[in-house]
Amino acid sequence: MNLAEMEKHVTLLEDIQAIEDVQQMYGYYMDTHQREQVVSLFSDDTESFELESVGLYLGKKGVRQFFLENDLLKGDETTVPNWINILIMMFQDVITVAPDGKTAKGRWNTWLAEAMPVEGIPRQQWCQGYYENEYVKENGRWLFKKLHWNVTV
């Protein structure tokens, strides 16, 4: 392996780590109700955010709508109540960075424990599913271009 090949390989490994970091930040910000921070992980050119059981939200505007104007907030509330808990555990990631290093795809096996109202009734549940995401590198920073969550259990 020559120096140019080694530099390319190191860049690829750094990109994969940065994408893992974005995905883990998403989980942490969701778990701790930092909705503004979640929105900041999406590109201004976001295509879509899709939760299989909730709906499809288009563009960064749709991302903002889902995370900042959701049905978990009541009346004058600006933050999600503390009794609503989410714990997202993501693992078995498969990340593929495009040869040009500007876009990537990632798949994450995920278990989710949550306590929140479902159709107005407080409920606790375990979910299992997959994130199938696309990422874009903007100004040296990896961000979500497309996020899709599909519940399987």
mmCIF file with all atom_site columns, C-alpha atoms in Angstrom:
data_model
loop_
_atom_site.group_PDB
_atom_site.id
_atom_site.type_symbol
_atom_site.label_atom_id
_atom_site.label_alt_id
_atom_site.label_comp_id
_atom_site.label_asym_id
_atom_site.label_entity_id
_atom_site.label_seq_id
_atom_site.pdbx_PDB_ins_code
_atom_site.Cartn_x
_atom_site.Cartn_y
_atom_site.Cartn_z
_atom_site.occupancy
_atom_site.B_iso_or_equiv
_atom_site.pdbx_formal_charge
_atom_site.auth_seq_id
_atom_site.auth_comp_id
_atom_site.auth_asym_id
_atom_site.auth_atom_id
_atom_site.pdbx_PDB_model_num
ATOM 1   C CA . MET A 1 1   ? 0.000   0.000  0.000  1.00 0.00 ? 1   MET A CA 1
ATOM 2   C CA . ASN A 1 2   ? 1.505   3.324  -1.041 1.00 0.00 ? 2   ASN A CA 1
ATOM 3   C CA . LEU A 1 3   ? 1.056   6.622  0.802  1.00 0.00 ? 3   LEU A CA 1
ATOM 4   C CA . ALA A 1 4   ? -1.863  7.815  -1.373 1.00 0.00 ? 4   ALA A CA 1
ATOM 5   C CA . GLU A 1 5   ? -3.730  4.527  -0.835 1.00 0.00 ? 5   GLU A CA 1
ATOM 6   C CA . MET A 1 6   ? -3.043  4.695  2.887  1.00 0.00 ? 6   MET A CA 1
ATOM 7   C CA . GLU A 1 7   ? -4.366  8.274  3.095  1.00 0.00 ? 7   GLU A CA 1
ATOM 8   C CA . LYS A 1 8   ? -7.516  7.238  1.218  1.00 0.00 ? 8   LYS A CA 1
ATOM 9   C CA . HIS A 1 9   ? -8.011  4.297  3.583  1.00 0.00 ? 9   HIS A CA 1
ATOM 10  C CA . VAL A 1 10  ? -7.547  6.487  6.674  1.00 0.00 ? 10  VAL A CA 1
ATOM 11  C CA . THR A 1 11  ? -10.066 8.999  5.277  1.00 0.00 ? 11  THR A CA 1
ATOM 12  C CA . LEU A 1 12  ? -12.561 6.165  4.734  1.00 0.00 ? 12  LEU A CA 1
ATOM 13  C CA . LEU A 1 13  ? -12.116 4.950  8.318  1.00 0.00 ? 13  LEU A CA 1
ATOM 14  C CA . GLU A 1 14  ? -12.535 8.514  9.647  1.00 0.00 ? 14  GLU A CA 1
ATOM 15  C CA . ASP A 1 15  ? -15.706 8.916  7.571  1.00 0.00 ? 15  ASP A CA 1
ATOM 16  C CA . ILE A 1 16  ? -17.156 5.659  8.890  1.00 0.00 ? 16  ILE A CA 1
ATOM 17  C CA . GLN A 1 17  ? -16.404 6.753  12.465 1.00 0.00 ? 17  GLN A CA 1
ATOM 18  C CA . ALA A 1 18  ? -18.000 10.168 11.869 1.00 0.00 ? 18  ALA A CA 1
ATOM 19  C CA . ILE A 1 19  ? -21.157 8.507  10.481 1.00 0.00 ? 19  ILE A CA 1
ATOM 20  C CA . GLU A 1 20  ? -21.297 6.204  13.515 1.00 0.00 ? 20  GLU A CA 1
ATOM 21  C CA . ASP A 1 21  ? -20.980 9.298  15.704 1.00 0.00 ? 21  ASP A CA 1
ATOM 22  C CA . VAL A 1 22  ? -23.902 11.038 13.948 1.00 0.00 ? 22  VAL A CA 1
ATOM 23  C CA . GLN A 1 23  ? -26.086 7.958  14.378 1.00 0.00 ? 23  GLN A CA 1
ATOM 24  C CA . GLN A 1 24  ? -25.172 7.628  18.058 1.00 0.00 ? 24  GLN A CA 1
ATOM 25  C CA . MET A 1 25  ? -25.739 11.355 18.662 1.00 0.00 ? 25  MET A CA 1
ATOM 26  C CA . TYR A 1 26  ? -29.197 10.932 17.139 1.00 0.00 ? 26  TYR A CA 1
ATOM 27  C CA . GLY A 1 27  ? -29.948 8.154  19.640 1.00 0.00 ? 27  GLY A CA 1
ATOM 28  C CA . TYR A 1 28  ? -28.571 10.138 22.577 1.00 0.00 ? 28  TYR A CA 1
ATOM 29  C CA . TYR A 1 29  ? -30.441 13.322 21.656 1.00 0.00 ? 29  TYR A CA 1
ATOM 30  C CA . MET A 1 30  ? -33.655 11.331 21.217 1.00 0.00 ? 30  MET A CA 1
ATOM 31  C CA . ASP A 1 31  ? -33.160 9.586  24.564 1.00 0.00 ? 31  ASP A CA 1
ATOM 32  C CA . THR A 1 32  ? -32.567 12.907 26.348 1.00 0.00 ? 32  THR A CA 1
ATOM 33  C CA . HIS A 1 33  ? -35.294 14.882 24.539 1.00 0.00 ? 33  HIS A CA 1
ATOM 34  C CA . GLN A 1 34  ? -32.871 17.297 22.889 1.00 0.00 ? 34  GLN A CA 1
ATOM 35  C CA . ARG A 1 35  ? -35.093 17.778 19.854 1.00 0.00 ? 35  ARG A CA 1
ATOM 36  C CA . GLU A 1 36  ? -33.313 20.888 18.503 1.00 0.00 ? 36  GLU A CA 1
ATOM 37  C CA . GLN A 1 37  ? -30.059 18.929 18.531 1.00 0.00 ? 37  GLN A CA 1
ATOM 38  C CA . VAL A 1 38  ? -31.732 16.069 16.646 1.00 0.00 ? 38  VAL A CA 1
ATOM 39  C CA . VAL A 1 39  ? -32.824 18.511 13.929 1.00 0.00 ? 39  VAL A CA 1
ATOM 40  C CA . SER A 1 40  ? -29.255 19.850 13.691 1.00 0.00 ? 40  SER A CA 1
ATOM 41  C CA . LEU A 1 41  ? -28.080 16.391 12.554 1.00 0.00 ? 41  LEU A CA 1
ATOM 42  C CA . PHE A 1 42  ? -30.057 16.690 9.304  1.00 0.00 ? 42  PHE A CA 1
ATOM 43  C CA . SER A 1 43  ? -28.791 18.319 6.114  1.00 0.00 ? 43  SER A CA 1
ATOM 44  C CA . ASP A 1 44  ? -30.526 21.455 4.885  1.00 0.00 ? 44  ASP A CA 1
ATOM 45  C CA . ASP A 1 45  ? -31.116 19.369 1.750  1.00 0.00 ? 45  ASP A CA 1
ATOM 46  C CA . THR A 1 46  ? -32.705 16.465 3.643  1.00 0.00 ? 46  THR A CA 1
ATOM 47  C CA . GLU A 1 47  ? -34.866 14.352 1.354  1.00 0.00 ? 47  GLU A CA 1
ATOM 48  C CA . SER A 1 48  ? -37.037 12.643 3.937  1.00 0.00 ? 48  SER A CA 1
ATOM 49  C CA . PHE A 1 49  ? -37.547 11.381 7.453  1.00 0.00 ? 49  PHE A CA 1
ATOM 50  C CA . GLU A 1 50  ? -39.775 8.324  7.671  1.00 0.00 ? 50  GLU A CA 1
ATOM 51  C CA . LEU A 1 51  ? -41.108 6.396  10.630 1.00 0.00 ? 51  LEU A CA 1
ATOM 52  C CA . GLU A 1 52  ? -42.906 3.347  9.297  1.00 0.00 ? 52  GLU A CA 1
ATOM 53  C CA . SER A 1 53  ? -45.639 3.523  11.947 1.00 0.00 ? 53  SER A CA 1
ATOM 54  C CA . VAL A 1 54  ? -46.049 7.332  11.907 1.00 0.00 ? 54  VAL A CA 1
ATOM 55  C CA . GLY A 1 55  ? -45.491 8.755  8.448  1.00 0.00 ? 55  GLY A CA 1
ATOM 56  C CA . LEU A 1 56  ? -43.221 10.353 5.873  1.00 0.00 ? 56  LEU A CA 1
ATOM 57  C CA . TYR A 1 57  ? -41.899 13.889 6.403  1.00 0.00 ? 57  TYR A CA 1
ATOM 58  C CA . LEU A 1 58  ? -40.257 15.665 3.478  1.00 0.00 ? 58  LEU A CA 1
ATOM 59  C CA . GLY A 1 59  ? -37.275 18.001 3.629  1.00 0.00 ? 59  GLY A CA 1
ATOM 60  C CA . LYS A 1 60  ? -35.753 19.772 6.601  1.00 0.00 ? 60  LYS A CA 1
ATOM 61  C CA . LYS A 1 61  ? -39.128 21.457 7.126  1.00 0.00 ? 61  LYS A CA 1
ATOM 62  C CA . GLY A 1 62  ? -40.707 18.032 7.658  1.00 0.00 ? 62  GLY A CA 1
ATOM 63  C CA . VAL A 1 63  ? -37.941 17.076 10.089 1.00 0.00 ? 63  VAL A CA 1
ATOM 64  C CA . ARG A 1 64  ? -38.605 20.246 12.097 1.00 0.00 ? 64  ARG A CA 1
ATOM 65  C CA . GLN A 1 65  ? -42.343 19.582 12.014 1.00 0.00 ? 65  GLN A CA 1
ATOM 66  C CA . PHE A 1 66  ? -41.961 16.071 13.396 1.00 0.00 ? 66  PHE A CA 1
ATOM 67  C CA . PHE A 1 67  ? -39.413 16.817 16.115 1.00 0.00 ? 67  PHE A CA 1
ATOM 68  C CA . LEU A 1 68  ? -40.459 20.313 17.197 1.00 0.00 ? 68  LEU A CA 1
ATOM 69  C CA . GLU A 1 69  ? -44.218 20.330 16.619 1.00 0.00 ? 69  GLU A CA 1
ATOM 70  C CA . ASN A 1 70  ? -45.167 16.807 17.627 1.00 0.00 ? 70  ASN A CA 1
ATOM 71  C CA . ASP A 1 71  ? -48.161 15.396 19.461 1.00 0.00 ? 71  ASP A CA 1
ATOM 72  C CA . LEU A 1 72  ? -46.141 14.713 22.612 1.00 0.00 ? 72  LEU A CA 1
ATOM 73  C CA . LEU A 1 73  ? -46.250 18.440 23.388 1.00 0.00 ? 73  LEU A CA 1
ATOM 74  C CA . LYS A 1 74  ? -49.423 19.832 24.935 1.00 0.00 ? 74  LYS A CA 1
ATOM 75  C CA . GLY A 1 75  ? -50.572 23.434 25.211 1.00 0.00 ? 75  GLY A CA 1
ATOM 76  C CA . ASP A 1 76  ? -47.705 25.764 26.071 1.00 0.00 ? 76  ASP A CA 1
ATOM 77  C CA . GLU A 1 77  ? -45.138 22.972 26.547 1.00 0.00 ? 77  GLU A CA 1
ATOM 78  C CA . THR A 1 78  ? -41.855 23.494 24.741 1.00 0.00 ? 78  THR A CA 1
ATOM 79  C CA . THR A 1 79  ? -40.147 20.303 25.887 1.00 0.00 ? 79  THR A CA 1
ATOM 80  C CA . VAL A 1 80  ? -41.274 16.703 26.074 1.00 0.00 ? 80  VAL A CA 1
ATOM 81  C CA . PRO A 1 81  ? -42.448 15.719 29.585 1.00 0.00 ? 81  PRO A CA 1
ATOM 82  C CA . ASN A 1 82  ? -39.836 13.781 31.598 1.00 0.00 ? 82  ASN A CA 1
ATOM 83  C CA . TRP A 1 83  ? -42.108 10.790 32.095 1.00 0.00 ? 83  TRP A CA 1
ATOM 84  C CA . ILE A 1 84  ? -41.889 10.078 28.373 1.00 0.00 ? 84  ILE A CA 1
ATOM 85  C CA . ASN A 1 85  ? -38.814 7.913  28.014 1.00 0.00 ? 85  ASN A CA 1
ATOM 86  C CA . ILE A 1 86  ? -37.063 6.477  25.004 1.00 0.00 ? 86  ILE A CA 1
ATOM 87  C CA . LEU A 1 87  ? -33.943 4.319  25.013 1.00 0.00 ? 87  LEU A CA 1
ATOM 88  C CA . ILE A 1 88  ? -32.540 3.600  21.553 1.00 0.00 ? 88  ILE A CA 1
ATOM 89  C CA . MET A 1 89  ? -29.879 0.888  21.297 1.00 0.00 ? 89  MET A CA 1
ATOM 90  C CA . MET A 1 90  ? -28.280 0.717  17.833 1.00 0.00 ? 90  MET A CA 1
ATOM 91  C CA . PHE A 1 91  ? -25.739 -1.900 16.775 1.00 0.00 ? 91  PHE A CA 1
ATOM 92  C CA . GLN A 1 92  ? -24.651 -4.237 13.945 1.00 0.00 ? 92  GLN A CA 1
ATOM 93  C CA . ASP A 1 93  ? -24.106 -1.255 11.685 1.00 0.00 ? 93  ASP A CA 1
ATOM 94  C CA . VAL A 1 94  ? -23.187 -1.687 8.052  1.00 0.00 ? 94  VAL A CA 1
ATOM 95  C CA . ILE A 1 95  ? -21.852 1.535  6.522  1.00 0.00 ? 95  ILE A CA 1
ATOM 96  C CA . THR A 1 96  ? -20.935 2.033  2.880  1.00 0.00 ? 96  THR A CA 1
ATOM 97  C CA . VAL A 1 97  ? -19.240 5.267  1.859  1.00 0.00 ? 97  VAL A CA 1
ATOM 98  C CA . ALA A 1 98  ? -19.487 6.181  -1.835 1.00 0.00 ? 98  ALA A CA 1
ATOM 99  C CA . PRO A 1 99  ? -16.162 6.198  -3.733 1.00 0.00 ? 99  PRO A CA 1
ATOM 100 C CA . ASP A 1 100 ? -16.240 10.010 -3.977 1.00 0.00 ? 100 ASP A CA 1
ATOM 101 C CA . GLY A 1 101 ? -16.518 10.263 -0.156 1.00 0.00 ? 101 GLY A CA 1
ATOM 102 C CA . LYS A 1 102 ? -19.489 12.669 -0.341 1.00 0.00 ? 102 LYS A CA 1
ATOM 103 C CA . THR A 1 103 ? -22.401 10.329 0.418  1.00 0.00 ? 103 THR A CA 1
ATOM 104 C CA . ALA A 1 104 ? -22.939 7.133  2.370  1.00 0.00 ? 104 ALA A CA 1
ATOM 105 C CA . LYS A 1 105 ? -25.560 4.585  3.365  1.00 0.00 ? 105 LYS A CA 1
ATOM 106 C CA . GLY A 1 106 ? -25.968 2.912  6.730  1.00 0.00 ? 106 GLY A CA 1
ATOM 107 C CA . ARG A 1 107 ? -28.102 0.157  8.188  1.00 0.00 ? 107 ARG A CA 1
ATOM 108 C CA . TRP A 1 108 ? -28.517 -0.277 11.938 1.00 0.00 ? 108 TRP A CA 1
ATOM 109 C CA . ASN A 1 109 ? -30.206 -3.058 13.880 1.00 0.00 ? 109 ASN A CA 1
ATOM 110 C CA . THR A 1 110 ? -32.046 -1.356 16.715 1.00 0.00 ? 110 THR A CA 1
ATOM 111 C CA . TRP A 1 111 ? -33.871 -2.206 19.914 1.00 0.00 ? 111 TRP A CA 1
ATOM 112 C CA . LEU A 1 112 ? -36.019 0.492  21.425 1.00 0.00 ? 112 LEU A CA 1
ATOM 113 C CA . ALA A 1 113 ? -37.620 0.679  24.855 1.00 0.00 ? 113 ALA A CA 1
ATOM 114 C CA . GLU A 1 114 ? -40.170 3.436  25.213 1.00 0.00 ? 114 GLU A CA 1
ATOM 115 C CA . ALA A 1 115 ? -42.782 4.798  27.579 1.00 0.00 ? 115 ALA A CA 1
ATOM 116 C CA . MET A 1 116 ? -45.156 7.278  25.946 1.00 0.00 ? 116 MET A CA 1
ATOM 117 C CA . PRO A 1 117 ? -48.794 7.789  25.073 1.00 0.00 ? 117 PRO A CA 1
ATOM 118 C CA . VAL A 1 118 ? -50.088 5.666  22.213 1.00 0.00 ? 118 VAL A CA 1
ATOM 119 C CA . GLU A 1 119 ? -53.478 6.912  21.009 1.00 0.00 ? 119 GLU A CA 1
ATOM 120 C CA . GLY A 1 120 ? -53.725 8.915  24.239 1.00 0.00 ? 120 GLY A CA 1
ATOM 121 C CA . ILE A 1 121 ? -53.016 5.977  26.561 1.00 0.00 ? 121 ILE A CA 1
ATOM 122 C CA . PRO A 1 122 ? -49.702 5.816  28.516 1.00 0.00 ? 122 PRO A CA 1
ATOM 123 C CA . ARG A 1 123 ? -47.879 2.716  27.338 1.00 0.00 ? 123 ARG A CA 1
ATOM 124 C CA . GLN A 1 124 ? -44.548 0.943  27.671 1.00 0.00 ? 124 GLN A CA 1
ATOM 125 C CA . GLN A 1 125 ? -43.188 -1.222 24.898 1.00 0.00 ? 125 GLN A CA 1
ATOM 126 C CA . TRP A 1 126 ? -40.158 -2.839 23.316 1.00 0.00 ? 126 TRP A CA 1
ATOM 127 C CA . CYS A 1 127 ? -39.626 -2.445 19.587 1.00 0.00 ? 127 CYS A CA 1
ATOM 128 C CA . GLN A 1 128 ? -37.065 -3.937 17.253 1.00 0.00 ? 128 GLN A CA 1
ATOM 129 C CA . GLY A 1 129 ? -36.349 -2.671 13.785 1.00 0.00 ? 129 GLY A CA 1
ATOM 130 C CA . TYR A 1 130 ? -33.855 -1.232 11.357 1.00 0.00 ? 130 TYR A CA 1
ATOM 131 C CA . TYR A 1 131 ? -32.653 2.201  10.448 1.00 0.00 ? 131 TYR A CA 1
ATOM 132 C CA . GLU A 1 132 ? -31.921 2.435  6.706  1.00 0.00 ? 132 GLU A CA 1
ATOM 133 C CA . ASN A 1 133 ? -30.258 5.831  6.336  1.00 0.00 ? 133 ASN A CA 1
ATOM 134 C CA . GLU A 1 134 ? -28.454 7.949  3.794  1.00 0.00 ? 134 GLU A CA 1
ATOM 135 C CA . TYR A 1 135 ? -25.847 10.509 4.762  1.00 0.00 ? 135 TYR A CA 1
ATOM 136 C CA . VAL A 1 136 ? -24.193 13.451 3.047  1.00 0.00 ? 136 VAL A CA 1
ATOM 137 C CA . LYS A 1 137 ? -20.930 15.176 3.861  1.00 0.00 ? 137 LYS A CA 1
ATOM 138 C CA . GLU A 1 138 ? -21.398 18.952 3.991  1.00 0.00 ? 138 GLU A CA 1
ATOM 139 C CA . ASN A 1 139 ? -18.542 21.300 4.832  1.00 0.00 ? 139 ASN A CA 1
ATOM 140 C CA . GLY A 1 140 ? -16.586 18.356 6.229  1.00 0.00 ? 140 GLY A CA 1
ATOM 141 C CA . ARG A 1 141 ? -19.467 17.198 8.484  1.00 0.00 ? 141 ARG A CA 1
ATOM 142 C CA . TRP A 1 142 ? -21.600 14.092 7.995  1.00 0.00 ? 142 TRP A CA 1
ATOM 143 C CA . LEU A 1 143 ? -25.379 14.655 8.291  1.00 0.00 ? 143 LEU A CA 1
ATOM 144 C CA . PHE A 1 144 ? -28.552 12.726 7.609  1.00 0.00 ? 144 PHE A CA 1
ATOM 145 C CA . LYS A 1 145 ? -29.872 13.047 4.060  1.00 0.00 ? 145 LYS A CA 1
ATOM 146 C CA . LYS A 1 146 ? -32.574 10.447 4.529  1.00 0.00 ? 146 LYS A CA 1
ATOM 147 C CA . LEU A 1 147 ? -33.611 8.582  7.692  1.00 0.00 ? 147 LEU A CA 1
ATOM 148 C CA . HIS A 1 148 ? -35.959 5.609  7.608  1.00 0.00 ? 148 HIS A CA 1
ATOM 149 C CA . TRP A 1 149 ? -37.029 3.621  10.682 1.00 0.00 ? 149 TRP A CA 1
ATOM 150 C CA . ASN A 1 150 ? -38.854 0.369  10.080 1.00 0.00 ? 150 ASN A CA 1
ATOM 151 C CA . VAL A 1 151 ? -40.302 -1.548 13.040 1.00 0.00 ? 151 VAL A CA 1
ATOM 152 C CA . THR A 1 152 ? -40.189 -5.326 12.642 1.00 0.00 ? 152 THR A CA 1
ATOM 153 C CA . VAL A 1 153 ? -41.151 -6.441 16.183 1.00 0.00 ? 153 VAL A CA 1
#
